[in-house]
Amino acid sequence: MTALSKLGHLWRRARFLRIAFCLGLGLFLTLHWPGSSAPAFAQDTVAFWRQASFPVENFQAYTSAFGYRTSPTGGGESQFHYGLDLAAPQGSFVRNWWNGKVIEVSDHTTCGTSAVIRSGQWEHRYCHMSGRVEVSNGKRYLVDPDGGIRYEQGQDLSTGARLGRVGMTGRTTGPHLHWMLKYDGNWVDPGLVLRAMYDAQQAG
């Protein structure tokens, strides 16, 4: 069962979430795509979402969803989780969801070694990867020599390009990709995006 198929299986079992998706952000996601603010008709939407790449290889499970949760590092307090956690074995490659420009590489926050890609009005962030940031001749690079990864902040990367590898950098309790999405500056639930991709895959 593929990662998107697993999401579809969970979705079929969660009737309330399915209704919420259809009435809420699901409509938003089917009307807007990276790089464009114009609405898409149903057939174009299906073809469009089929082009996106699932963001991690060797996917195992969705371990923490978008929304409020109890802090995984202890204390029992509730906090808002702005992304989706996708568990995978350490060293698994992380792939670029959509072609775009690398607008930030970082390794000094709780996100660990991370990259942010801008695709039109969308931004997608990838956290807790292996490797580090290096500065050379005034330019910033994300490098992971063992994974053969090296790219520059400001560089254009294609859909599906390898951005890094699943690691344990930053604040994390286990190897996973923490994946975050924004559209026009607003946070979007990545699970809804993956659902749109799954529907397009099934329609194809």
PDB file of C-alpha atoms in Angstrom:
ATOM      1  CA  MET A   1       0.000   0.000   0.000  1.00  0.00           C
ATOM      2  CA  THR A   2       1.447   3.360  -1.025  1.00  0.00           C
ATOM      3  CA  ALA A   3       1.671   6.334   1.303  1.00  0.00           C
ATOM      4  CA  LEU A   4      -1.173   8.094  -0.503  1.00  0.00           C
ATOM      5  CA  SER A   5      -3.231   4.883  -0.416  1.00  0.00           C
ATOM      6  CA  LYS A   6      -2.733   4.686   3.358  1.00  0.00           C
ATOM      7  CA  LEU A   7      -4.053   8.227   3.626  1.00  0.00           C
ATOM      8  CA  GLY A   8      -7.041   7.276   1.492  1.00  0.00           C
ATOM      9  CA  HIS A   9      -7.769   4.250   3.700  1.00  0.00           C
ATOM     10  CA  LEU A  10      -7.713   6.400   6.846  1.00  0.00           C
ATOM     11  CA  TRP A  11      -9.878   8.985   5.105  1.00  0.00           C
ATOM     12  CA  ARG A  12     -12.568   6.463   4.206  1.00  0.00           C
ATOM     13  CA  ARG A  13     -12.768   5.435   7.878  1.00  0.00           C
ATOM     14  CA  ALA A  14     -13.072   9.035   9.105  1.00  0.00           C
ATOM     15  CA  ARG A  15     -16.469  10.229   7.864  1.00  0.00           C
ATOM     16  CA  PHE A  16     -16.433  13.475   9.834  1.00  0.00           C
ATOM     17  CA  LEU A  17     -13.065  14.485   8.432  1.00  0.00           C
ATOM     18  CA  ARG A  18     -14.217  13.611   4.930  1.00  0.00           C
ATOM     19  CA  ILE A  19     -17.218  15.910   5.258  1.00  0.00           C
ATOM     20  CA  ALA A  20     -15.066  18.691   6.699  1.00  0.00           C
ATOM     21  CA  PHE A  21     -12.669  18.310   3.803  1.00  0.00           C
ATOM     22  CA  CYS A  22     -15.417  18.567   1.222  1.00  0.00           C
ATOM     23  CA  LEU A  23     -16.968  21.632   2.846  1.00  0.00           C
ATOM     24  CA  GLY A  24     -13.841  23.485   3.886  1.00  0.00           C
ATOM     25  CA  LEU A  25     -10.242  23.585   2.754  1.00  0.00           C
ATOM     26  CA  GLY A  26     -10.830  20.804   0.276  1.00  0.00           C
ATOM     27  CA  LEU A  27     -12.687  23.269  -1.915  1.00  0.00           C
ATOM     28  CA  PHE A  28      -9.889  25.789  -1.489  1.00  0.00           C
ATOM     29  CA  LEU A  29      -7.230  23.306  -2.556  1.00  0.00           C
ATOM     30  CA  THR A  30      -9.110  22.206  -5.647  1.00  0.00           C
ATOM     31  CA  LEU A  31      -9.452  25.798  -6.778  1.00  0.00           C
ATOM     32  CA  HIS A  32      -5.854  26.955  -6.262  1.00  0.00           C
ATOM     33  CA  TRP A  33      -2.579  25.542  -7.430  1.00  0.00           C
ATOM     34  CA  PRO A  34       1.080  26.484  -7.019  1.00  0.00           C
ATOM     35  CA  GLY A  35       2.091  29.457  -9.137  1.00  0.00           C
ATOM     36  CA  SER A  36      -1.444  30.556  -9.954  1.00  0.00           C
ATOM     37  CA  SER A  37      -4.297  32.343  -8.244  1.00  0.00           C
ATOM     38  CA  ALA A  38      -6.781  31.462 -10.976  1.00  0.00           C
ATOM     39  CA  PRO A  39      -9.447  28.790 -10.316  1.00  0.00           C
ATOM     40  CA  ALA A  40      -9.156  25.435 -12.047  1.00  0.00           C
ATOM     41  CA  PHE A  41     -12.014  23.369 -13.400  1.00  0.00           C
ATOM     42  CA  ALA A  42     -12.406  19.777 -12.191  1.00  0.00           C
ATOM     43  CA  GLN A  43     -10.570  18.058 -15.056  1.00  0.00           C
ATOM     44  CA  ASP A  44      -7.673  20.501 -14.898  1.00  0.00           C
ATOM     45  CA  THR A  45      -7.509  20.111 -11.117  1.00  0.00           C
ATOM     46  CA  VAL A  46      -7.116  16.333 -11.348  1.00  0.00           C
ATOM     47  CA  ALA A  47      -4.353  16.603 -13.931  1.00  0.00           C
ATOM     48  CA  PHE A  48      -2.668  19.309 -11.892  1.00  0.00           C
ATOM     49  CA  TRP A  49      -2.503  17.519  -8.548  1.00  0.00           C
ATOM     50  CA  ARG A  50      -1.156  14.357 -10.193  1.00  0.00           C
ATOM     51  CA  GLN A  51       2.053  16.270 -10.972  1.00  0.00           C
ATOM     52  CA  ALA A  52       3.029  16.815  -7.319  1.00  0.00           C
ATOM     53  CA  SER A  53       5.559  14.595  -5.527  1.00  0.00           C
ATOM     54  CA  PHE A  54       5.027  12.778  -2.237  1.00  0.00           C
ATOM     55  CA  PRO A  55       7.632  14.360   0.074  1.00  0.00           C
ATOM     56  CA  VAL A  56       9.486  11.384   1.564  1.00  0.00           C
ATOM     57  CA  GLU A  57      10.800   8.013   0.408  1.00  0.00           C
ATOM     58  CA  ASN A  58      10.337   4.807   2.441  1.00  0.00           C
ATOM     59  CA  PHE A  59       7.274   6.284   4.162  1.00  0.00           C
ATOM     60  CA  GLN A  60       6.101   4.322   7.214  1.00  0.00           C
ATOM     61  CA  ALA A  61       3.292   6.223   8.946  1.00  0.00           C
ATOM     62  CA  TYR A  62       1.701   9.597   9.680  1.00  0.00           C
ATOM     63  CA  THR A  63       2.728  10.187  13.285  1.00  0.00           C
ATOM     64  CA  SER A  64       1.392  13.659  14.122  1.00  0.00           C
ATOM     65  CA  ALA A  65      -1.278  15.595  12.277  1.00  0.00           C
ATOM     66  CA  PHE A  66      -1.812  19.319  11.708  1.00  0.00           C
ATOM     67  CA  GLY A  67      -3.575  20.990  14.645  1.00  0.00           C
ATOM     68  CA  TYR A  68      -3.531  20.996  18.420  1.00  0.00           C
ATOM     69  CA  ARG A  69      -1.684  18.210  20.211  1.00  0.00           C
ATOM     70  CA  THR A  70       0.000  17.444  23.537  1.00  0.00           C
ATOM     71  CA  SER A  71       3.664  18.395  23.463  1.00  0.00           C
ATOM     72  CA  PRO A  72       5.715  15.314  22.480  1.00  0.00           C
ATOM     73  CA  THR A  73       8.672  16.522  24.533  1.00  0.00           C
ATOM     74  CA  GLY A  74       6.811  16.441  27.860  1.00  0.00           C
ATOM     75  CA  GLY A  75       5.030  18.846  30.163  1.00  0.00           C
ATOM     76  CA  GLY A  76       1.525  17.850  29.083  1.00  0.00           C
ATOM     77  CA  GLU A  77       0.759  21.247  27.578  1.00  0.00           C
ATOM     78  CA  SER A  78      -1.273  21.684  24.402  1.00  0.00           C
ATOM     79  CA  GLN A  79       0.394  23.275  21.403  1.00  0.00           C
ATOM     80  CA  PHE A  80      -0.473  23.859  17.778  1.00  0.00           C
ATOM     81  CA  HIS A  81       1.394  21.642  15.325  1.00  0.00           C
ATOM     82  CA  TYR A  82       1.753  23.572  12.053  1.00  0.00           C
ATOM     83  CA  GLY A  83       2.752  20.627   9.888  1.00  0.00           C
ATOM     84  CA  LEU A  84       2.378  16.927   9.252  1.00  0.00           C
ATOM     85  CA  ASP A  85       4.909  14.397  10.551  1.00  0.00           C
ATOM     86  CA  LEU A  86       5.801  11.552   8.190  1.00  0.00           C
ATOM     87  CA  ALA A  87       7.859   8.785   9.777  1.00  0.00           C
ATOM     88  CA  ALA A  88      10.531   7.104   7.661  1.00  0.00           C
ATOM     89  CA  PRO A  89      13.817   5.324   8.434  1.00  0.00           C
ATOM     90  CA  GLN A  90      16.708   7.646   9.164  1.00  0.00           C
ATOM     91  CA  GLY A  91      18.566   8.354   5.935  1.00  0.00           C
ATOM     92  CA  SER A  92      15.476   8.101   3.701  1.00  0.00           C
ATOM     93  CA  PHE A  93      15.471  10.763   1.001  1.00  0.00           C
ATOM     94  CA  VAL A  94      13.196  13.788   1.203  1.00  0.00           C
ATOM     95  CA  ARG A  95      11.737  14.965  -2.115  1.00  0.00           C
ATOM     96  CA  ASN A  96      10.595  18.384  -3.267  1.00  0.00           C
ATOM     97  CA  TRP A  97       6.797  18.518  -3.366  1.00  0.00           C
ATOM     98  CA  TRP A  98       6.668  21.087  -6.183  1.00  0.00           C
ATOM     99  CA  ASN A  99       9.213  22.861  -8.375  1.00  0.00           C
ATOM    100  CA  GLY A 100      10.272  26.217  -7.017  1.00  0.00           C
ATOM    101  CA  LYS A 101      13.029  28.394  -5.574  1.00  0.00           C
ATOM    102  CA  VAL A 102      14.905  27.661  -2.351  1.00  0.00           C
ATOM    103  CA  ILE A 103      14.248  30.782  -0.290  1.00  0.00           C
ATOM    104  CA  GLU A 104      15.823  29.621   2.976  1.00  0.00           C
ATOM    105  CA  VAL A 105      18.180  26.970   4.334  1.00  0.00           C
ATOM    106  CA  SER A 106      18.752  26.791   8.085  1.00  0.00           C
ATOM    107  CA  ASP A 107      20.172  24.575  10.822  1.00  0.00           C
ATOM    108  CA  HIS A 108      19.905  26.646  14.021  1.00  0.00           C
ATOM    109  CA  THR A 109      16.247  26.340  15.093  1.00  0.00           C
ATOM    110  CA  THR A 110      14.000  23.634  16.590  1.00  0.00           C
ATOM    111  CA  CYS A 111      13.255  22.699  12.961  1.00  0.00           C
ATOM    112  CA  GLY A 112      16.840  21.439  12.663  1.00  0.00           C
ATOM    113  CA  THR A 113      18.419  21.292   9.228  1.00  0.00           C
ATOM    114  CA  SER A 114      15.650  22.587   7.006  1.00  0.00           C
ATOM    115  CA  ALA A 115      14.765  24.079   3.654  1.00  0.00           C
ATOM    116  CA  VAL A 116      11.920  26.327   2.504  1.00  0.00           C
ATOM    117  CA  ILE A 117      10.799  26.267  -1.134  1.00  0.00           C
ATOM    118  CA  ARG A 118       8.556  28.882  -2.775  1.00  0.00           C
ATOM    119  CA  SER A 119       6.276  27.738  -5.604  1.00  0.00           C
ATOM    120  CA  GLY A 120       4.178  30.685  -6.698  1.00  0.00           C
ATOM    121  CA  GLN A 121       1.923  31.575  -3.749  1.00  0.00           C
ATOM    122  CA  TRP A 122       2.830  28.347  -1.940  1.00  0.00           C
ATOM    123  CA  GLU A 123       5.700  27.819   0.499  1.00  0.00           C
ATOM    124  CA  HIS A 124       6.735  24.349   1.661  1.00  0.00           C
ATOM    125  CA  ARG A 125       9.168  23.680   4.536  1.00  0.00           C
ATOM    126  CA  TYR A 126      11.065  20.465   5.287  1.00  0.00           C
ATOM    127  CA  CYS A 127      12.464  19.956   8.820  1.00  0.00           C
ATOM    128  CA  HIS A 128      14.732  17.633  10.856  1.00  0.00           C
ATOM    129  CA  MET A 129      16.862  16.588   7.889  1.00  0.00           C
ATOM    130  CA  SER A 130      20.428  15.306   8.068  1.00  0.00           C
ATOM    131  CA  GLY A 131      23.314  17.561   7.134  1.00  0.00           C
ATOM    132  CA  ARG A 132      24.081  21.198   7.863  1.00  0.00           C
ATOM    133  CA  VAL A 133      24.268  24.669   6.386  1.00  0.00           C
ATOM    134  CA  GLU A 134      27.589  25.941   5.056  1.00  0.00           C
ATOM    135  CA  VAL A 135      28.489  29.455   3.934  1.00  0.00           C
ATOM    136  CA  SER A 136      30.972  29.913   1.096  1.00  0.00           C
ATOM    137  CA  ASN A 137      31.765  33.176  -0.717  1.00  0.00           C
ATOM    138  CA  GLY A 138      28.747  34.783   0.907  1.00  0.00           C
ATOM    139  CA  LYS A 139      26.375  32.067  -0.315  1.00  0.00           C
ATOM    140  CA  ARG A 140      24.451  29.625   1.877  1.00  0.00           C
ATOM    141  CA  TYR A 141      24.298  25.914   1.030  1.00  0.00           C
ATOM    142  CA  LEU A 142      22.479  22.942   2.512  1.00  0.00           C
ATOM    143  CA  VAL A 143      24.923  20.053   2.439  1.00  0.00           C
ATOM    144  CA  ASP A 144      24.660  16.371   3.368  1.00  0.00           C
ATOM    145  CA  PRO A 145      27.796  14.723   1.961  1.00  0.00           C
ATOM    146  CA  ASP A 146      26.741  11.173   2.874  1.00  0.00           C
ATOM    147  CA  GLY A 147      23.509  11.657   0.926  1.00  0.00           C
ATOM    148  CA  GLY A 148      25.109  13.441  -2.023  1.00  0.00           C
ATOM    149  CA  ILE A 149      23.085  16.582  -1.248  1.00  0.00           C
ATOM    150  CA  ARG A 150      24.343  20.104  -1.929  1.00  0.00           C
ATOM    151  CA  TYR A 151      22.277  23.041  -3.152  1.00  0.00           C
ATOM    152  CA  GLU A 152      22.289  26.790  -2.746  1.00  0.00           C
ATOM    153  CA  GLN A 153      19.792  29.139  -1.172  1.00  0.00           C
ATOM    154  CA  GLY A 154      18.233  30.889  -4.171  1.00  0.00           C
ATOM    155  CA  GLN A 155      18.538  27.851  -6.443  1.00  0.00           C
ATOM    156  CA  ASP A 156      15.598  26.486  -8.456  1.00  0.00           C
ATOM    157  CA  LEU A 157      14.718  22.845  -7.776  1.00  0.00           C
ATOM    158  CA  SER A 158      12.403  20.618  -9.803  1.00  0.00           C
ATOM    159  CA  THR A 159       9.453  18.592  -8.553  1.00  0.00           C
ATOM    160  CA  GLY A 160      10.681  15.368  -6.937  1.00  0.00           C
ATOM    161  CA  ALA A 161      14.273  16.581  -6.543  1.00  0.00           C
ATOM    162  CA  ARG A 162      16.021  15.209  -3.476  1.00  0.00           C
ATOM    163  CA  LEU A 163      16.224  17.947  -0.841  1.00  0.00           C
ATOM    164  CA  GLY A 164      17.921  15.973   1.905  1.00  0.00           C
ATOM    165  CA  ARG A 165      17.514  12.900   4.071  1.00  0.00           C
ATOM    166  CA  VAL A 166      15.349  12.139   7.097  1.00  0.00           C
ATOM    167  CA  GLY A 167      17.436  12.882  10.177  1.00  0.00           C
ATOM    168  CA  MET A 168      17.281  13.742  13.870  1.00  0.00           C
ATOM    169  CA  THR A 169      18.306  17.405  13.858  1.00  0.00           C
ATOM    170  CA  GLY A 170      16.507  20.054  15.884  1.00  0.00           C
ATOM    171  CA  ARG A 171      13.855  19.154  18.450  1.00  0.00           C
ATOM    172  CA  THR A 172      12.585  15.695  17.568  1.00  0.00           C
ATOM    173  CA  THR A 173      11.773  12.446  19.354  1.00  0.00           C
ATOM    174  CA  GLY A 174      12.430  10.174  16.371  1.00  0.00           C
ATOM    175  CA  PRO A 175      13.336  10.117  12.679  1.00  0.00           C
ATOM    176  CA  HIS A 176      10.649  11.772  10.591  1.00  0.00           C
ATOM    177  CA  LEU A 177      10.002  14.567   8.127  1.00  0.00           C
ATOM    178  CA  HIS A 178       8.091  17.514   9.569  1.00  0.00           C
ATOM    179  CA  TRP A 179       6.415  19.012   6.485  1.00  0.00           C
ATOM    180  CA  MET A 180       4.700  22.415   6.538  1.00  0.00           C
ATOM    181  CA  LEU A 181       2.737  24.316   3.893  1.00  0.00           C
ATOM    182  CA  LYS A 182       1.574  27.903   3.477  1.00  0.00           C
ATOM    183  CA  TYR A 183      -0.608  29.414   0.783  1.00  0.00           C
ATOM    184  CA  ASP A 184      -0.516  33.192   0.393  1.00  0.00           C
ATOM    185  CA  GLY A 185       1.005  33.458   3.878  1.00  0.00           C
ATOM    186  CA  ASN A 186      -1.614  31.265   5.564  1.00  0.00           C
ATOM    187  CA  TRP A 187      -0.970  27.840   7.055  1.00  0.00           C
ATOM    188  CA  VAL A 188      -2.560  24.906   5.202  1.00  0.00           C
ATOM    189  CA  ASP A 189      -3.044  21.364   6.512  1.00  0.00           C
ATOM    190  CA  PRO A 190      -0.640  19.174   4.466  1.00  0.00           C
ATOM    191  CA  GLY A 191      -2.998  16.238   4.968  1.00  0.00           C
ATOM    192  CA  LEU A 192      -5.584  17.996   2.822  1.00  0.00           C
ATOM    193  CA  VAL A 193      -2.992  18.530   0.095  1.00  0.00           C
ATOM    194  CA  LEU A 194      -2.052  14.858   0.157  1.00  0.00           C
ATOM    195  CA  ARG A 195      -5.735  13.992   0.012  1.00  0.00           C
ATOM    196  CA  ALA A 196      -6.143  16.115  -3.131  1.00  0.00           C
ATOM    197  CA  MET A 197      -3.131  14.323  -4.602  1.00  0.00           C
ATOM    198  CA  TYR A 198      -4.600  10.927  -3.676  1.00  0.00           C
ATOM    199  CA  ASP A 199      -7.943  11.746  -5.280  1.00  0.00           C
ATOM    200  CA  ALA A 200      -6.168  12.843  -8.454  1.00  0.00           C
ATOM    201  CA  GLN A 201      -4.117   9.632  -8.469  1.00  0.00           C
ATOM    202  CA  GLN A 202      -7.265   7.519  -8.157  1.00  0.00           C
ATOM    203  CA  ALA A 203      -9.073   9.507 -10.842  1.00  0.00           C
ATOM    204  CA  GLY A 204      -6.158   8.916 -13.218  1.00  0.00           C
TER     205      GLY A 204
END
